[in-house]
Amino acid sequence: MGALISAPVACIGGMCASCVGSCAVGALCKCCTCRCLASPFKTNVLYCLILFVATTVALVLRYSEQDMAVDTWSTPGSASYTLCEGGRCEGNWAVFRISFTLSCLFLTMLFLTCSESKAAVFAHRGFWLAKVIGVIAVGATTVFMPNDAFAYYAWIARFVAPGFLVYQVISLIGFGYSANTAMVERDDQAPPAPLLCISNSGGNVWKVANLLLCLLLYVGILTGIGLLYDRFPQSGCSFNPLAVTTTLLLVLLNTALSVSSIAPHAALLTSALVSAYGTWVCYGAMAAMPYAECNPLANSPGFVSSVVSICIATGTVAFLTFSAGRRETAKMSAKEVATNAGQLAPAPAAAPAAADAVTVKVEGEEAREDPLDEVAPQSYRGYYFVMLLLSFYLAMLLSNWGTAADGEADAELLNGSYNASLASAWVQLTSGWLCALLYLWTLVAPRLLPDRDFSV
């Protein structure tokens, strides 16, 4: 009797195991090939996840002072010894190795997708298991590479990483202009678009929301600048008053020009966003100063600051990755739509079918059609170029721009911060200045060069 009951159960179990096994093998094969094509949004999310995991691992290894190397000995006079000033940057080598691994991934993808073809689409949106295995293999290989190789990589990253900051600043200014235009157009369209649940019969709701957003941003900017003057020492440290005063002057200058007749194309919302960014990086620069007489945050508890720093760093990298990828994906989608619109032509009239023509439709024929044949050729060189810049920037962001601790004051602060050094402070402050000056140029350029079309 037991045999009669167990036999069907065993049979059903074997069938279920066979089905699950075949599905798993099929899914694994698709992940290894171009058959597993993710959507553009999911592709961006997957790359964001890869960078998020890489950043977390890099920070954990850095704070635990693990170099992720078989041999960490540096001889006096070597490139690694000189970069670390005698070996005082334990943990940074792990950051450089992980950044190098990501750079190899995105550089390879840049070459594979630089030409406009279907193969570029397959390489960009497929082969995910192969990509993960490749990243792990390159990361494992770097363990056996000497630190001197990554000392040279760090020097290269110092010159390449600012390129990502320039890209970020230009994108912020462009976003400010486009956001203001989009809000105004929602009021000007017929009929005016409502704002959430608020009706817009008068056609002014989005303009009012624009002004309220500007007001909130400027209240936050002025409050933040006041707190910077109050909380950070202004005497005995020339960097702090220089940073805050120049930031305040640029805020006032750009805001005044944006509401004047000199720049009729300007937008107050763009000025507010640029000013808010400048104020934020000014705070970041002052908080990154490695001297206790300049930075009251230098005495923060090490463990708590370390945890907060890891959360902030991983969140920052994830946000930068996702936003940069989304911008590049949007550009490629707009280009593809424009290309397809230009190629549209009236189809020739079909010849009348013969009276005796017979059409046979086999059941399941549509299911056998390959969806990959519908993929349009595309290039992703812009996407992977930005990701390559981000990989270099990651090496500098998480290693105090490749600098070693300098003195006792540095040691107190570096115990709880991922981005605290004199170089980091100047880089952040310079990025705020660059953003404000580039926006200032967009305000005055049409007036200085009236014969040139700036498309504003």
PDB file of N, CA and C in Angstrom, residues 217-308:
ATOM      1  N   LEU A 217      14.338  77.465  -1.662  1.00  0.00           N
ATOM      2  CA  LEU A 217      15.764  77.241  -1.912  1.00  0.00           C
ATOM      3  C   LEU A 217      16.603  78.409  -1.396  1.00  0.00           C
ATOM      4  N   TYR A 218      16.138  79.630  -1.640  1.00  0.00           N
ATOM      5  CA  TYR A 218      16.921  80.779  -1.191  1.00  0.00           C
ATOM      6  C   TYR A 218      16.889  80.928   0.328  1.00  0.00           C
ATOM      7  N   VAL A 219      15.793  80.561   0.950  1.00  0.00           N
ATOM      8  CA  VAL A 219      15.766  80.567   2.422  1.00  0.00           C
ATOM      9  C   VAL A 219      16.779  79.567   2.958  1.00  0.00           C
ATOM     10  N   GLY A 220      16.812  78.386   2.358  1.00  0.00           N
ATOM     11  CA  GLY A 220      17.804  77.399   2.773  1.00  0.00           C
ATOM     12  C   GLY A 220      19.226  77.835   2.498  1.00  0.00           C
ATOM     13  N   ILE A 221      19.448  78.512   1.363  1.00  0.00           N
ATOM     14  CA  ILE A 221      20.800  78.973   1.016  1.00  0.00           C
ATOM     15  C   ILE A 221      21.291  80.005   2.021  1.00  0.00           C
ATOM     16  N   LEU A 222      20.477  81.029   2.284  1.00  0.00           N
ATOM     17  CA  LEU A 222      20.899  82.082   3.215  1.00  0.00           C
ATOM     18  C   LEU A 222      21.047  81.539   4.634  1.00  0.00           C
ATOM     19  N   THR A 223      20.158  80.629   5.028  1.00  0.00           N
ATOM     20  CA  THR A 223      20.292  80.019   6.355  1.00  0.00           C
ATOM     21  C   THR A 223      21.568  79.202   6.443  1.00  0.00           C
ATOM     22  N   GLY A 224      21.856  78.441   5.399  1.00  0.00           N
ATOM     23  CA  GLY A 224      23.069  77.637   5.391  1.00  0.00           C
ATOM     24  C   GLY A 224      24.332  78.480   5.438  1.00  0.00           C
ATOM     25  N   ILE A 225      24.364  79.563   4.672  1.00  0.00           N
ATOM     26  CA  ILE A 225      25.541  80.435   4.691  1.00  0.00           C
ATOM     27  C   ILE A 225      25.709  81.077   6.064  1.00  0.00           C
ATOM     28  N   GLY A 226      24.592  81.464   6.681  1.00  0.00           N
ATOM     29  CA  GLY A 226      24.688  82.011   8.028  1.00  0.00           C
ATOM     30  C   GLY A 226      25.232  80.998   9.025  1.00  0.00           C
ATOM     31  N   LEU A 227      24.806  79.750   8.921  1.00  0.00           N
ATOM     32  CA  LEU A 227      25.317  78.712   9.815  1.00  0.00           C
ATOM     33  C   LEU A 227      26.797  78.433   9.563  1.00  0.00           C
ATOM     34  N   LEU A 228      27.213  78.510   8.314  1.00  0.00           N
ATOM     35  CA  LEU A 228      28.632  78.300   8.011  1.00  0.00           C
ATOM     36  C   LEU A 228      29.484  79.398   8.640  1.00  0.00           C
ATOM     37  N   TYR A 229      29.001  80.634   8.574  1.00  0.00           N
ATOM     38  CA  TYR A 229      29.725  81.730   9.232  1.00  0.00           C
ATOM     39  C   TYR A 229      29.770  81.529  10.746  1.00  0.00           C
ATOM     40  N   ASP A 230      28.685  80.982  11.308  1.00  0.00           N
ATOM     41  CA  ASP A 230      28.582  80.878  12.763  1.00  0.00           C
ATOM     42  C   ASP A 230      29.297  79.648  13.327  1.00  0.00           C
ATOM     43  N   ARG A 231      29.175  78.495  12.658  1.00  0.00           N
ATOM     44  CA  ARG A 231      29.673  77.240  13.227  1.00  0.00           C
ATOM     45  C   ARG A 231      31.137  76.949  12.910  1.00  0.00           C
ATOM     46  N   PHE A 232      31.629  77.440  11.798  1.00  0.00           N
ATOM     47  CA  PHE A 232      33.012  77.168  11.427  1.00  0.00           C
ATOM     48  C   PHE A 232      33.879  78.381  11.775  1.00  0.00           C
ATOM     49  N   PRO A 233      35.031  78.155  12.389  1.00  0.00           N
ATOM     50  CA  PRO A 233      35.898  79.253  12.809  1.00  0.00           C
ATOM     51  C   PRO A 233      36.294  80.134  11.632  1.00  0.00           C
ATOM     52  N   GLN A 234      36.213  81.439  11.826  1.00  0.00           N
ATOM     53  CA  GLN A 234      36.579  82.393  10.783  1.00  0.00           C
ATOM     54  C   GLN A 234      37.928  83.053  11.051  1.00  0.00           C
ATOM     55  N   SER A 235      38.390  82.983  12.284  1.00  0.00           N
ATOM     56  CA  SER A 235      39.692  83.568  12.626  1.00  0.00           C
ATOM     57  C   SER A 235      40.692  82.440  12.850  1.00  0.00           C
ATOM     58  N   GLY A 236      41.880  82.644  12.386  1.00  0.00           N
ATOM     59  CA  GLY A 236      42.903  81.615  12.520  1.00  0.00           C
ATOM     60  C   GLY A 236      42.839  80.559  11.440  1.00  0.00           C
ATOM     61  N   CYS A 237      41.929  80.700  10.495  1.00  0.00           N
ATOM     62  CA  CYS A 237      41.811  79.737   9.389  1.00  0.00           C
ATOM     63  C   CYS A 237      41.325  80.505   8.168  1.00  0.00           C
ATOM     64  N   SER A 238      42.219  80.793   7.264  1.00  0.00           N
ATOM     65  CA  SER A 238      41.878  81.642   6.113  1.00  0.00           C
ATOM     66  C   SER A 238      40.973  80.928   5.115  1.00  0.00           C
ATOM     67  N   PHE A 239      40.962  79.611   5.120  1.00  0.00           N
ATOM     68  CA  PHE A 239      40.165  78.879   4.132  1.00  0.00           C
ATOM     69  C   PHE A 239      38.667  79.104   4.346  1.00  0.00           C
ATOM     70  N   ASN A 240      38.211  79.092   5.588  1.00  0.00           N
ATOM     71  CA  ASN A 240      36.775  79.192   5.865  1.00  0.00           C
ATOM     72  C   ASN A 240      36.163  80.509   5.397  1.00  0.00           C
ATOM     73  N   PRO A 241      36.694  81.668   5.782  1.00  0.00           N
ATOM     74  CA  PRO A 241      36.087  82.917   5.284  1.00  0.00           C
ATOM     75  C   PRO A 241      36.202  83.055   3.770  1.00  0.00           C
ATOM     76  N   LEU A 242      37.293  82.531   3.176  1.00  0.00           N
ATOM     77  CA  LEU A 242      37.418  82.584   1.726  1.00  0.00           C
ATOM     78  C   LEU A 242      36.304  81.779   1.065  1.00  0.00           C
ATOM     79  N   ALA A 243      36.048  80.575   1.574  1.00  0.00           N
ATOM     80  CA  ALA A 243      35.038  79.715   0.972  1.00  0.00           C
ATOM     81  C   ALA A 243      33.640  80.310   1.102  1.00  0.00           C
ATOM     82  N   VAL A 244      33.283  80.744   2.311  1.00  0.00           N
ATOM     83  CA  VAL A 244      31.915  81.233   2.533  1.00  0.00           C
ATOM     84  C   VAL A 244      31.682  82.559   1.813  1.00  0.00           C
ATOM     85  N   THR A 245      32.644  83.471   1.877  1.00  0.00           N
ATOM     86  CA  THR A 245      32.455  84.798   1.278  1.00  0.00           C
ATOM     87  C   THR A 245      32.356  84.713  -0.238  1.00  0.00           C
ATOM     88  N   THR A 246      33.228  83.936  -0.867  1.00  0.00           N
ATOM     89  CA  THR A 246      33.149  83.803  -2.321  1.00  0.00           C
ATOM     90  C   THR A 246      31.850  83.131  -2.746  1.00  0.00           C
ATOM     91  N   THR A 247      31.401  82.164  -1.984  1.00  0.00           N
ATOM     92  CA  THR A 247      30.128  81.509  -2.298  1.00  0.00           C
ATOM     93  C   THR A 247      28.972  82.496  -2.208  1.00  0.00           C
ATOM     94  N   LEU A 248      28.959  83.319  -1.151  1.00  0.00           N
ATOM     95  CA  LEU A 248      27.898  84.314  -0.986  1.00  0.00           C
ATOM     96  C   LEU A 248      27.922  85.342  -2.115  1.00  0.00           C
ATOM     97  N   LEU A 249      29.114  85.810  -2.498  1.00  0.00           N
ATOM     98  CA  LEU A 249      29.219  86.801  -3.576  1.00  0.00           C
ATOM     99  C   LEU A 249      28.724  86.234  -4.903  1.00  0.00           C
ATOM    100  N   LEU A 250      29.067  84.972  -5.195  1.00  0.00           N
ATOM    101  CA  LEU A 250      28.608  84.365  -6.439  1.00  0.00           C
ATOM    102  C   LEU A 250      27.097  84.154  -6.430  1.00  0.00           C
ATOM    103  N   VAL A 251      26.536  83.821  -5.276  1.00  0.00           N
ATOM    104  CA  VAL A 251      25.078  83.684  -5.166  1.00  0.00           C
ATOM    105  C   VAL A 251      24.394  85.008  -5.474  1.00  0.00           C
ATOM    106  N   LEU A 252      24.890  86.080  -4.866  1.00  0.00           N
ATOM    107  CA  LEU A 252      24.279  87.394  -5.086  1.00  0.00           C
ATOM    108  C   LEU A 252      24.445  87.860  -6.526  1.00  0.00           C
ATOM    109  N   LEU A 253      25.623  87.626  -7.109  1.00  0.00           N
ATOM    110  CA  LEU A 253      25.876  88.077  -8.481  1.00  0.00           C
ATOM    111  C   LEU A 253      24.981  87.339  -9.478  1.00  0.00           C
ATOM    112  N   ASN A 254      24.932  86.033  -9.388  1.00  0.00           N
ATOM    113  CA  ASN A 254      24.126  85.272 -10.339  1.00  0.00           C
ATOM    114  C   ASN A 254      22.640  85.540 -10.177  1.00  0.00           C
ATOM    115  N   THR A 255      22.194  85.726  -8.945  1.00  0.00           N
ATOM    116  CA  THR A 255      20.774  86.011  -8.719  1.00  0.00           C
ATOM    117  C   THR A 255      20.406  87.382  -9.270  1.00  0.00           C
ATOM    118  N   ALA A 256      21.268  88.361  -9.049  1.00  0.00           N
ATOM    119  CA  ALA A 256      20.983  89.707  -9.564  1.00  0.00           C
ATOM    120  C   ALA A 256      20.943  89.720 -11.083  1.00  0.00           C
ATOM    121  N   LEU A 257      21.867  89.014 -11.738  1.00  0.00           N
ATOM    122  CA  LEU A 257      21.869  88.976 -13.199  1.00  0.00           C
ATOM    123  C   LEU A 257      20.662  88.228 -13.751  1.00  0.00           C
ATOM    124  N   SER A 258      20.219  87.204 -13.032  1.00  0.00           N
ATOM    125  CA  SER A 258      19.107  86.395 -13.543  1.00  0.00           C
ATOM    126  C   SER A 258      17.784  87.150 -13.542  1.00  0.00           C
ATOM    127  N   VAL A 259      17.653  88.187 -12.731  1.00  0.00           N
ATOM    128  CA  VAL A 259      16.408  88.959 -12.691  1.00  0.00           C
ATOM    129  C   VAL A 259      16.569  90.322 -13.358  1.00  0.00           C
ATOM    130  N   SER A 260      17.692  90.550 -14.018  1.00  0.00           N
ATOM    131  CA  SER A 260      17.944  91.832 -14.669  1.00  0.00           C
ATOM    132  C   SER A 260      17.687  91.719 -16.166  1.00  0.00           C
ATOM    133  N   SER A 261      17.712  92.859 -16.836  1.00  0.00           N
ATOM    134  CA  SER A 261      17.507  92.877 -18.288  1.00  0.00           C
ATOM    135  C   SER A 261      18.738  92.413 -19.052  1.00  0.00           C
ATOM    136  N   ILE A 262      19.839  92.229 -18.373  1.00  0.00           N
ATOM    137  CA  ILE A 262      21.052  91.754 -19.041  1.00  0.00           C
ATOM    138  C   ILE A 262      20.857  90.332 -19.559  1.00  0.00           C
ATOM    139  N   ALA A 263      20.110  89.542 -18.823  1.00  0.00           N
ATOM    140  CA  ALA A 263      19.882  88.145 -19.204  1.00  0.00           C
ATOM    141  C   ALA A 263      18.389  87.863 -19.221  1.00  0.00           C
ATOM    142  N   PRO A 264      17.690  88.282 -20.278  1.00  0.00           N
ATOM    143  CA  PRO A 264      16.237  88.042 -20.324  1.00  0.00           C
ATOM    144  C   PRO A 264      15.872  86.560 -20.446  1.00  0.00           C
ATOM    145  N   HIS A 265      16.817  85.740 -20.870  1.00  0.00           N
ATOM    146  CA  HIS A 265      16.565  84.306 -21.013  1.00  0.00           C
ATOM    147  C   HIS A 265      16.772  83.538 -19.713  1.00  0.00           C
ATOM    148  N   ALA A 266      17.240  84.232 -18.661  1.00  0.00           N
ATOM    149  CA  ALA A 266      17.593  83.552 -17.412  1.00  0.00           C
ATOM    150  C   ALA A 266      16.352  83.068 -16.677  1.00  0.00           C
ATOM    151  N   ALA A 267      16.597  82.182 -15.733  1.00  0.00           N
ATOM    152  CA  ALA A 267      15.510  81.626 -14.923  1.00  0.00           C
ATOM    153  C   ALA A 267      15.933  81.665 -13.455  1.00  0.00           C
ATOM    154  N   LEU A 268      15.046  82.173 -12.617  1.00  0.00           N
ATOM    155  CA  LEU A 268      15.350  82.261 -11.193  1.00  0.00           C
ATOM    156  C   LEU A 268      15.515  80.875 -10.580  1.00  0.00           C
ATOM    157  N   LEU A 269      14.778  79.887 -11.084  1.00  0.00           N
ATOM    158  CA  LEU A 269      14.901  78.531 -10.554  1.00  0.00           C
ATOM    159  C   LEU A 269      16.295  77.971 -10.815  1.00  0.00           C
ATOM    160  N   THR A 270      16.837  78.220 -11.994  1.00  0.00           N
ATOM    161  CA  THR A 270      18.193  77.758 -12.297  1.00  0.00           C
ATOM    162  C   THR A 270      19.208  78.418 -11.370  1.00  0.00           C
ATOM    163  N   SER A 271      19.062  79.715 -11.136  1.00  0.00           N
ATOM    164  CA  SER A 271      19.959  80.411 -10.212  1.00  0.00           C
ATOM    165  C   SER A 271      19.870  79.829  -8.813  1.00  0.00           C
ATOM    166  N   ALA A 272      18.660  79.503  -8.388  1.00  0.00           N
ATOM    167  CA  ALA A 272      18.483  78.930  -7.053  1.00  0.00           C
ATOM    168  C   ALA A 272      19.148  77.562  -6.953  1.00  0.00           C
ATOM    169  N   LEU A 273      19.005  76.726  -7.978  1.00  0.00           N
ATOM    170  CA  LEU A 273      19.623  75.400  -7.953  1.00  0.00           C
ATOM    171  C   LEU A 273      21.142  75.489  -7.957  1.00  0.00           C
ATOM    172  N   VAL A 274      21.680  76.373  -8.794  1.00  0.00           N
ATOM    173  CA  VAL A 274      23.144  76.544  -8.848  1.00  0.00           C
ATOM    174  C   VAL A 274      23.661  77.085  -7.523  1.00  0.00           C
ATOM    175  N   SER A 275      22.943  78.036  -6.934  1.00  0.00           N
ATOM    176  CA  SER A 275      23.363  78.598  -5.653  1.00  0.00           C
ATOM    177  C   SER A 275      23.279  77.572  -4.538  1.00  0.00           C
ATOM    178  N   ALA A 276      22.241  76.736  -4.562  1.00  0.00           N
ATOM    179  CA  ALA A 276      22.114  75.681  -3.548  1.00  0.00           C
ATOM    180  C   ALA A 276      23.256  74.679  -3.671  1.00  0.00           C
ATOM    181  N   TYR A 277      23.606  74.324  -4.893  1.00  0.00           N
ATOM    182  CA  TYR A 277      24.732  73.406  -5.096  1.00  0.00           C
ATOM    183  C   TYR A 277      26.035  74.025  -4.587  1.00  0.00           C
ATOM    184  N   GLY A 278      26.245  75.299  -4.900  1.00  0.00           N
ATOM    185  CA  GLY A 278      27.456  75.967  -4.429  1.00  0.00           C
ATOM    186  C   GLY A 278      27.529  76.028  -2.913  1.00  0.00           C
ATOM    187  N   THR A 279      26.396  76.264  -2.266  1.00  0.00           N
ATOM    188  CA  THR A 279      26.377  76.307  -0.802  1.00  0.00           C
ATOM    189  C   THR A 279      26.665  74.938  -0.209  1.00  0.00           C
ATOM    190  N   TRP A 280      26.106  73.898  -0.815  1.00  0.00           N
ATOM    191  CA  TRP A 280      26.318  72.540  -0.308  1.00  0.00           C
ATOM    192  C   TRP A 280      27.782  72.114  -0.431  1.00  0.00           C
ATOM    193  N   VAL A 281      28.395  72.365  -1.586  1.00  0.00           N
ATOM    194  CA  VAL A 281      29.797  71.965  -1.745  1.00  0.00           C
ATOM    195  C   VAL A 281      30.715  72.851  -0.907  1.00  0.00           C
ATOM    196  N   CYS A 282      30.277  74.073  -0.615  1.00  0.00           N
ATOM    197  CA  CYS A 282      31.057  74.911   0.292  1.00  0.00           C
ATOM    198  C   CYS A 282      31.091  74.285   1.682  1.00  0.00           C
ATOM    199  N   TYR A 283      29.934  73.799   2.136  1.00  0.00           N
ATOM    200  CA  TYR A 283      29.908  73.083   3.416  1.00  0.00           C
ATOM    201  C   TYR A 283      30.772  71.825   3.351  1.00  0.00           C
ATOM    202  N   GLY A 284      30.660  71.070   2.248  1.00  0.00           N
ATOM    203  CA  GLY A 284      31.467  69.865   2.108  1.00  0.00           C
ATOM    204  C   GLY A 284      32.948  70.157   2.141  1.00  0.00           C
ATOM    205  N   ALA A 285      33.353  71.265   1.520  1.00  0.00           N
ATOM    206  CA  ALA A 285      34.763  71.635   1.515  1.00  0.00           C
ATOM    207  C   ALA A 285      35.248  71.999   2.914  1.00  0.00           C
ATOM    208  N   MET A 286      34.455  72.751   3.648  1.00  0.00           N
ATOM    209  CA  MET A 286      34.854  73.151   4.995  1.00  0.00           C
ATOM    210  C   MET A 286      34.835  71.956   5.951  1.00  0.00           C
ATOM    211  N   ALA A 287      33.893  71.030   5.746  1.00  0.00           N
ATOM    212  CA  ALA A 287      33.841  69.838   6.588  1.00  0.00           C
ATOM    213  C   ALA A 287      34.958  68.862   6.264  1.00  0.00           C
ATOM    214  N   ALA A 288      35.588  69.027   5.093  1.00  0.00           N
ATOM    215  CA  ALA A 288      36.686  68.137   4.696  1.00  0.00           C
ATOM    216  C   ALA A 288      38.048  68.652   5.138  1.00  0.00           C
ATOM    217  N   MET A 289      38.097  69.849   5.697  1.00  0.00           N
ATOM    218  CA  MET A 289      39.389  70.381   6.154  1.00  0.00           C
ATOM    219  C   MET A 289      39.947  69.493   7.271  1.00  0.00           C
ATOM    220  N   PRO A 290      41.203  69.055   7.145  1.00  0.00           N
ATOM    221  CA  PRO A 290      41.744  68.084   8.096  1.00  0.00           C
ATOM    222  C   PRO A 290      42.401  68.705   9.331  1.00  0.00           C
ATOM    223  N   TYR A 291      42.128  69.969   9.599  1.00  0.00           N
ATOM    224  CA  TYR A 291      42.770  70.636  10.730  1.00  0.00           C
ATOM    225  C   TYR A 291      41.707  71.031  11.758  1.00  0.00           C
ATOM    226  N   ALA A 292      41.967  70.710  12.996  1.00  0.00           N
ATOM    227  CA  ALA A 292      40.989  70.939  14.059  1.00  0.00           C
ATOM    228  C   ALA A 292      40.676  72.420  14.247  1.00  0.00           C
ATOM    229  N   GLU A 293      41.641  73.298  13.991  1.00  0.00           N
ATOM    230  CA  GLU A 293      41.394  74.731  14.173  1.00  0.00           C
ATOM    231  C   GLU A 293      40.467  75.286  13.094  1.00  0.00           C
ATOM    232  N   CYS A 294      40.273  74.547  11.995  1.00  0.00           N
ATOM    233  CA  CYS A 294      39.374  74.983  10.926  1.00  0.00           C
ATOM    234  C   CYS A 294      38.057  74.229  10.926  1.00  0.00           C
ATOM    235  N   ASN A 295      38.066  73.025  11.455  1.00  0.00           N
ATOM    236  CA  ASN A 295      36.903  72.144  11.313  1.00  0.00           C
ATOM    237  C   ASN A 295      36.452  71.630  12.677  1.00  0.00           C
ATOM    238  N   PRO A 296      35.306  72.097  13.175  1.00  0.00           N
ATOM    239  CA  PRO A 296      34.817  71.603  14.476  1.00  0.00           C
ATOM    240  C   PRO A 296      34.346  70.156  14.420  1.00  0.00           C
ATOM    241  N   LEU A 297      34.179  69.586  13.209  1.00  0.00           N
ATOM    242  CA  LEU A 297      33.755  68.198  13.081  1.00  0.00           C
ATOM    243  C   LEU A 297      34.898  67.218  13.261  1.00  0.00           C
ATOM    244  N   ALA A 298      36.106  67.726  13.454  1.00  0.00           N
ATOM    245  CA  ALA A 298      37.269  66.845  13.570  1.00  0.00           C
ATOM    246  C   ALA A 298      37.220  66.001  14.837  1.00  0.00           C
ATOM    247  N   ASN A 299      36.450  66.419  15.824  1.00  0.00           N
ATOM    248  CA  ASN A 299      36.383  65.673  17.084  1.00  0.00           C
ATOM    249  C   ASN A 299      35.178  64.751  17.179  1.00  0.00           C
ATOM    250  N   SER A 300      34.562  64.436  16.041  1.00  0.00           N
ATOM    251  CA  SER A 300      33.397  63.544  16.048  1.00  0.00           C
ATOM    252  C   SER A 300      33.816  62.127  16.406  1.00  0.00           C
ATOM    253  N   PRO A 301      32.932  61.346  17.053  1.00  0.00           N
ATOM    254  CA  PRO A 301      33.268  59.963  17.384  1.00  0.00           C
ATOM    255  C   PRO A 301      33.588  59.156  16.133  1.00  0.00           C
ATOM    256  N   GLY A 302      34.631  58.358  16.210  1.00  0.00           N
ATOM    257  CA  GLY A 302      35.115  57.636  15.047  1.00  0.00           C
ATOM    258  C   GLY A 302      34.127  56.633  14.489  1.00  0.00           C
ATOM    259  N   PHE A 303      33.556  55.752  15.329  1.00  0.00           N
ATOM    260  CA  PHE A 303      32.700  54.683  14.815  1.00  0.00           C
ATOM    261  C   PHE A 303      31.417  55.246  14.210  1.00  0.00           C
ATOM    262  N   VAL A 304      30.771  56.161  14.928  1.00  0.00           N
ATOM    263  CA  VAL A 304      29.527  56.726  14.435  1.00  0.00           C
ATOM    264  C   VAL A 304      29.770  57.475  13.127  1.00  0.00           C
ATOM    265  N   SER A 305      30.834  58.265  13.076  1.00  0.00           N
ATOM    266  CA  SER A 305      31.145  59.012  11.857  1.00  0.00           C
ATOM    267  C   SER A 305      31.477  58.076  10.715  1.00  0.00           C
ATOM    268  N   SER A 306      32.123  56.969  11.021  1.00  0.00           N
ATOM    269  CA  SER A 306      32.466  56.006   9.980  1.00  0.00           C
ATOM    270  C   SER A 306      31.208  55.412   9.363  1.00  0.00           C
ATOM    271  N   VAL A 307      30.243  55.018  10.201  1.00  0.00           N
ATOM    272  CA  VAL A 307      29.003  54.433   9.696  1.00  0.00           C
ATOM    273  C   VAL A 307      28.239  55.456   8.864  1.00  0.00           C
ATOM    274  N   VAL A 308      28.147  56.692   9.369  1.00  0.00           N
ATOM    275  CA  VAL A 308      27.449  57.743   8.633  1.00  0.00           C
ATOM    276  C   VAL A 308      28.147  58.016   7.310  1.00  0.00           C
TER     277      VAL A 308
END
